[in-house]
Short mmCIF file of C-alpha atoms in Angstrom, two decimals:
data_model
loop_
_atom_site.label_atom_id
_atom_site.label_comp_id
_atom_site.label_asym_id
_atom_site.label_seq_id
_atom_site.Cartn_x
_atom_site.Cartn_y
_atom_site.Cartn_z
CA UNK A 1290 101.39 97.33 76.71
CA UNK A 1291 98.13 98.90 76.24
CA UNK A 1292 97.44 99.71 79.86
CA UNK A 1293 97.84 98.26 83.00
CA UNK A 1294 95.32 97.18 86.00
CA UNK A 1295 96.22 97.25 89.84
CA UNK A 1296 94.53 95.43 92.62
CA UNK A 1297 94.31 96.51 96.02
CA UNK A 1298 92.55 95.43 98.89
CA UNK A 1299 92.04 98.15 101.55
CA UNK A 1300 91.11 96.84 105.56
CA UNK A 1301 87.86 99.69 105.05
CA UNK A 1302 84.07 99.86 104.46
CA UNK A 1303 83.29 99.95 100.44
CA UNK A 1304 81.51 102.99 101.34
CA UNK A 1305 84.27 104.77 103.10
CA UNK A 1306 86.35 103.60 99.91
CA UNK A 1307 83.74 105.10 97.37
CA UNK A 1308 83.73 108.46 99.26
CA UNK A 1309 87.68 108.64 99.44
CA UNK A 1310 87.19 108.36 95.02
CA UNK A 1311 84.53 110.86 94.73
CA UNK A 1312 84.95 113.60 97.50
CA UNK A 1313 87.04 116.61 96.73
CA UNK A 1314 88.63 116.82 100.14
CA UNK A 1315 89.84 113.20 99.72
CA UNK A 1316 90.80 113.03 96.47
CA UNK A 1317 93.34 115.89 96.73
CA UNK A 1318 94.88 113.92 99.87
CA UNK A 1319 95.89 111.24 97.81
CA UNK A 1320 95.89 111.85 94.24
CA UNK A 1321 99.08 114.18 95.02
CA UNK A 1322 100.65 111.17 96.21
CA UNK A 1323 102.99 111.77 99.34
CA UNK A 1324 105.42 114.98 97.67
CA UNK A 1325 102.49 116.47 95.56
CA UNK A 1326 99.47 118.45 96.52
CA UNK A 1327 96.32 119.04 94.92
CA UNK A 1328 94.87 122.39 94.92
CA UNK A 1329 91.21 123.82 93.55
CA UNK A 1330 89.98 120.24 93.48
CA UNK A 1331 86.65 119.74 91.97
CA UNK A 1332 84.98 116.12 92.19
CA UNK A 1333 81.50 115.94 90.52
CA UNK A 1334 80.68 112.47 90.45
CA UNK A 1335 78.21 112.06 88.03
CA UNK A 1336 78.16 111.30 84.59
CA UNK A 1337 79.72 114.39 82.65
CA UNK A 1338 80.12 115.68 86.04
CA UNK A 1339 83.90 117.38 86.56
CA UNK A 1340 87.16 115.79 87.80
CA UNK A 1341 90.63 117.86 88.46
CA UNK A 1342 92.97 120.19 90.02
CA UNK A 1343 96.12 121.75 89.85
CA UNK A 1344 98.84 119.01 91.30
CA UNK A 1345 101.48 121.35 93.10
CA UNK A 1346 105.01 119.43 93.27
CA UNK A 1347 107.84 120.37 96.42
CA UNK A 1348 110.05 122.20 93.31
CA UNK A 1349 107.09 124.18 92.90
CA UNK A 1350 106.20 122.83 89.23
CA UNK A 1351 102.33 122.59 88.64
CA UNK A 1352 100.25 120.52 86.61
CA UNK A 1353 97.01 120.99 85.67
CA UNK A 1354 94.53 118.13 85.40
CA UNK A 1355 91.04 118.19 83.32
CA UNK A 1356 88.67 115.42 83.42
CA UNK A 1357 84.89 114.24 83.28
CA UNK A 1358 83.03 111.08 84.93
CA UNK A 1359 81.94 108.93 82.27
CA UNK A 1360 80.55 106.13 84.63
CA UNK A 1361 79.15 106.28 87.96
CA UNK A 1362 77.51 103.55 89.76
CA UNK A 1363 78.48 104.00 93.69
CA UNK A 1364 79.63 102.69 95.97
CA UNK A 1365 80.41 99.57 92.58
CA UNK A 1366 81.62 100.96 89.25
CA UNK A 1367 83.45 104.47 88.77
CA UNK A 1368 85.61 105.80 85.42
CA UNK A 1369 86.31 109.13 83.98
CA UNK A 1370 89.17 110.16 81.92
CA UNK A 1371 91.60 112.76 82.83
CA UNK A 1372 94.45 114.62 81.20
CA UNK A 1373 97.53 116.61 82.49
CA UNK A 1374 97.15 118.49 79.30
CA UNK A 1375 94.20 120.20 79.10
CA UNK A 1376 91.30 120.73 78.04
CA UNK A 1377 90.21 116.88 77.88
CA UNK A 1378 88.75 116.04 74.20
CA UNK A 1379 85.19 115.67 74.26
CA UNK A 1380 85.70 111.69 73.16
CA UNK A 1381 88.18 111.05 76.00
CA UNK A 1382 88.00 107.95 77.09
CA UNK A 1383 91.84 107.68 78.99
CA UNK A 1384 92.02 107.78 82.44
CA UNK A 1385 90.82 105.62 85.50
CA UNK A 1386 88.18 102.51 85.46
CA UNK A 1387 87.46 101.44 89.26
CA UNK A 1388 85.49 98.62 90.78
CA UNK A 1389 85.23 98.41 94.45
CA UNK A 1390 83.98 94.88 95.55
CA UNK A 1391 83.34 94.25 99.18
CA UNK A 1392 85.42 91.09 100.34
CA UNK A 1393 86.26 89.68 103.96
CA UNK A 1394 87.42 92.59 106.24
CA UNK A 1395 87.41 95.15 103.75
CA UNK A 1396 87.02 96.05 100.40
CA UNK A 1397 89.01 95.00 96.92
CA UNK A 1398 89.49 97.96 94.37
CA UNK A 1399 90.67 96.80 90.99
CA UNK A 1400 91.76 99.87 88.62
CA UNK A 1401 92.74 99.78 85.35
CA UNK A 1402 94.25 102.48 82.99
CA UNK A 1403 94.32 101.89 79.68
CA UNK A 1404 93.10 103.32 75.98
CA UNK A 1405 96.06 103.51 73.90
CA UNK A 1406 96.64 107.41 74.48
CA UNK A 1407 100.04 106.71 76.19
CA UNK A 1408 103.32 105.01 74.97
CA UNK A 1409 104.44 101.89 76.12
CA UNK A 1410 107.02 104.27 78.38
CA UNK A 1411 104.18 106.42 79.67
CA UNK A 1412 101.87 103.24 81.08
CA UNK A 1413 104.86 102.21 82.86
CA UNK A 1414 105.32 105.92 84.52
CA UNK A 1415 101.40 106.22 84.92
CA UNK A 1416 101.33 102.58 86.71
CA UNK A 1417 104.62 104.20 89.31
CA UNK A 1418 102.50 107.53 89.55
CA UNK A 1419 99.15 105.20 90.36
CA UNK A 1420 100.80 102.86 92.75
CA UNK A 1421 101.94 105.52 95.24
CA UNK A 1422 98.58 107.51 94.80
CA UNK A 1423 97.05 103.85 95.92
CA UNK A 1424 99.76 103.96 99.14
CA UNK A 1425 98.41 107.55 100.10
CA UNK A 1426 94.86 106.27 99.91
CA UNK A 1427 95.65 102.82 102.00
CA UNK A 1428 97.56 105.68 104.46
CA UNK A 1429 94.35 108.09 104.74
CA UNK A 1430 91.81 105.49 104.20
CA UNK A 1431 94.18 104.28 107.51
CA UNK A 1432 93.33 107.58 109.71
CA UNK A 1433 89.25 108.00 108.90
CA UNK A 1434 89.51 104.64 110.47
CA UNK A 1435 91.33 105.02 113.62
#
């Protein structure tokens, strides 16, 4: 396995989708999944612009993410590589690739991980790790709609 792509399709406006990816305040809600929390996020959605935070865990264990956009075409197309060991190499290309396409009550987001910088093993954690992040985004994408 090389990587690994996840499809979800959210009952919310691509836009409302698109600013839950590329808003600070949002992306620490989920990206810490439901035990983790995010702290000092920065979001800078633009090419070369910024992505990470410190990921604080219930035993107290922190990990640091680094990452940069690489592609931004909103509310459509959004990728930027990330590491939890930083800094991120300039020629980092591992990390998220996003489409959002609007579809009958909602909006699809296909997301795919791959690059060959993780093991076999890894992709299989990183796809666990990614589907609960995806949960806490369906459960706060769930409460700026109600």
């Amino acid at each position: 396995m090389s990587g690994y792509t996840s499809t979800r399709t959210f009952g919310a406006p691509r836009e409302l989708v698109w600013g839950c990816l590329t808003e600070a305040g949002h992306v620490g809600v989920w990206f810490g999944g439901h035990d983790g929390r995010m702290e000092d996020m920065v979001c800078e959605p633009v090419v070369g612009g910024r992505w990470g935070g410190t990921m604080v865990l219930p035993d107290g264990h922190r990990i640091e993410w680094d990452g940069r956009f690489l592609v931004v075409e909103g509310p459509a197309r959004l990728v930027w590589a990330f590491t939890d060991v930083p800094p991120l190499p300039a020629d980092a290309t591992e990390g998220y690739a996003i489409t959002l396409t609007e579809v009958d009550g909602g909006t699809e987001l296909v997301l795919t991980q791959e690059g060959g910088a993780l093991t076999e093993e890894q992709y299989v954690e990183a796809r666990a790790g990614t589907s609960i992040f995806l949960d806490v985004l369906a459960e706060h994408l769930a409460t700026l709609r109600a």
